[in-house]
Amino acid sequence: MNTLQSIDYPIYFNNISAELNRFIKQGNYSRFFVLTDEHTAKYCLPLLIENLDDNDNYDLIEINAGEESKSIDFCVGIWKMLIDFGADRNSLLINLGGGVITDLGGFAASTYKRGIDFVHVPTTLLAQVDASVGGKNGIDIFNLKNIIGTFTQPKAVFIEHRFLSTLPARQVKSGLAEMLKHGLIADAAYWQKLKQSDLENLNPELIYDSIAIKNDVVIADPKERGLRKILNFGHTIGHAIESYSLNNDENPLTHGEAVVAGMICETYLSHQKCGLSLTAMQEIIDTLLGLYGKYPLDESTFGQLNDTMRKDKKNQGGKINCSLLSNIGQCEIDNVCTDEELCDSLKYYASLEFEKA
């Protein structure tokens, strides 16, 4: 469990300081920059910098934590700081943080001076198993997630398990949602293994396996022309719920919590449209509800959620596309879902009974 090879770049696991030192020296960079938010600057930056040989030759760019920072305004701020610091085309940007940092940092680097090198050092479970691998970079605009972005691969990804000890439990569970998704779409044995594991003390091997599943999909389909679309399971509806929550809730859903709601809705659609058995549907929904509970969805919001889904970047020809399960571990892409079917899935979700423990 040391290294995975992705599309033209390595993914290193643990002992990241030695690997990052080696990487920077081999790259012969003129200067490097570290992008963080206030949380990773406090809890993770010292661990990264104290073990770097050339730890005087960098500048820090710090943004506010949270999805609100994944905007064009903050991106302009990063570009301005790179200009002010004199970043040339032989500079390196190290994205140290969660999914917001890796998405935003990757986008800023891939467009600055038509592209400078960047690496990801993901510090949240969600970023480790999802956002940092695959070359998707982007920002939100008009309340639409990741609607502006690029496919640009990092030069390397560095996974450090020790960073996870700095996270609140809720953030760990947010990342766990994507791990559960990886089992549902591609590996039934992994799904069962996760269900039987101590999910409050995640074994690093489970994280490695999750990244390996996503990495295999990404290598097979880097630009999301076919197979890679299976990674969108739960996200068509989940992103709409996440956007709604971000704009209406005082304590918004995490990405993982919203995706779980989306996976439950799309599991229902999978049963209706793709032959997922009732037994498998119930197993998935019981597991997800038991782990995450239920978000209070009101029928008065369904029209607004559908409007958001119609603007989803995965749609084609004005039709809403979902990736749906035919079985646990098997996923089918490009399932066109009507407004009525999507509303039915939201009604089903809203009708589910769940009592908090």
PDB file of C-alpha atoms in Angstrom, residues 6-9 95 102-103 105-112 114-120 131-138 149-157 218 222-223 228:
ATOM      1  CA  SER A   6      -3.001   6.999 -12.262  1.00  0.00           C
ATOM      2  CA  ILE A   7      -3.155   8.912 -15.548  1.00  0.00           C
ATOM      3  CA  ASP A   8       0.466  10.046 -15.952  1.00  0.00           C
ATOM      4  CA  TYR A   9       0.893  10.684 -12.233  1.00  0.00           C
ATOM      5  CA  ASN A  95      -3.188  22.228  -2.821  1.00  0.00           C
ATOM      6  CA  THR A 102      -8.288  20.682  -4.565  1.00  0.00           C
ATOM      7  CA  ASP A 103     -11.115  21.677  -6.946  1.00  0.00           C
ATOM      8  CA  GLY A 105      -6.606  25.080  -6.629  1.00  0.00           C
ATOM      9  CA  GLY A 106      -6.540  22.707  -9.575  1.00  0.00           C
ATOM     10  CA  PHE A 107      -8.706  25.084 -11.609  1.00  0.00           C
ATOM     11  CA  ALA A 108      -6.641  28.151 -10.705  1.00  0.00           C
ATOM     12  CA  ALA A 109      -3.357  26.377 -11.526  1.00  0.00           C
ATOM     13  CA  SER A 110      -4.622  24.829 -14.767  1.00  0.00           C
ATOM     14  CA  THR A 111      -5.597  28.272 -16.097  1.00  0.00           C
ATOM     15  CA  TYR A 112      -2.847  30.519 -14.671  1.00  0.00           C
ATOM     16  CA  ARG A 114      -2.231  28.638 -19.491  1.00  0.00           C
ATOM     17  CA  GLY A 115      -1.306  26.139 -16.817  1.00  0.00           C
ATOM     18  CA  ILE A 116       1.283  25.570 -14.126  1.00  0.00           C
ATOM     19  CA  ASP A 117       2.036  22.310 -12.341  1.00  0.00           C
ATOM     20  CA  PHE A 118       0.032  21.438  -9.265  1.00  0.00           C
ATOM     21  CA  VAL A 119      -0.182  18.577  -6.787  1.00  0.00           C
ATOM     22  CA  HIS A 120      -2.882  17.644  -4.305  1.00  0.00           C
ATOM     23  CA  ALA A 131     -11.944  15.083  -5.246  1.00  0.00           C
ATOM     24  CA  SER A 132      -8.159  14.705  -5.483  1.00  0.00           C
ATOM     25  CA  VAL A 133      -8.135  11.807  -7.964  1.00  0.00           C
ATOM     26  CA  GLY A 134      -9.238  12.073 -11.564  1.00  0.00           C
ATOM     27  CA  GLY A 135      -8.244  15.504 -12.832  1.00  0.00           C
ATOM     28  CA  LYS A 136     -11.571  17.284 -12.369  1.00  0.00           C
ATOM     29  CA  ASN A 137     -11.077  20.894 -11.320  1.00  0.00           C
ATOM     30  CA  GLY A 138     -13.754  23.512 -11.028  1.00  0.00           C
ATOM     31  CA  GLY A 149     -13.959  23.720 -14.790  1.00  0.00           C
ATOM     32  CA  THR A 150     -11.264  21.768 -16.582  1.00  0.00           C
ATOM     33  CA  PHE A 151      -9.995  18.241 -16.950  1.00  0.00           C
ATOM     34  CA  THR A 152      -6.350  18.721 -15.959  1.00  0.00           C
ATOM     35  CA  GLN A 153      -4.410  16.038 -14.143  1.00  0.00           C
ATOM     36  CA  PRO A 154      -2.241  16.878 -11.129  1.00  0.00           C
ATOM     37  CA  LYS A 155       1.428  15.950 -11.261  1.00  0.00           C
ATOM     38  CA  ALA A 156       1.025  13.819  -8.121  1.00  0.00           C
ATOM     39  CA  VAL A 157      -1.323  13.142  -5.196  1.00  0.00           C
ATOM     40  CA  VAL A 218     -10.746   7.190 -14.258  1.00  0.00           C
ATOM     41  CA  PRO A 222     -10.368  10.099 -18.308  1.00  0.00           C
ATOM     42  CA  LYS A 223     -12.804  12.580 -19.933  1.00  0.00           C
ATOM     43  CA  ARG A 228     -16.600   7.248 -15.694  1.00  0.00           C
TER      44      ARG A 228
END
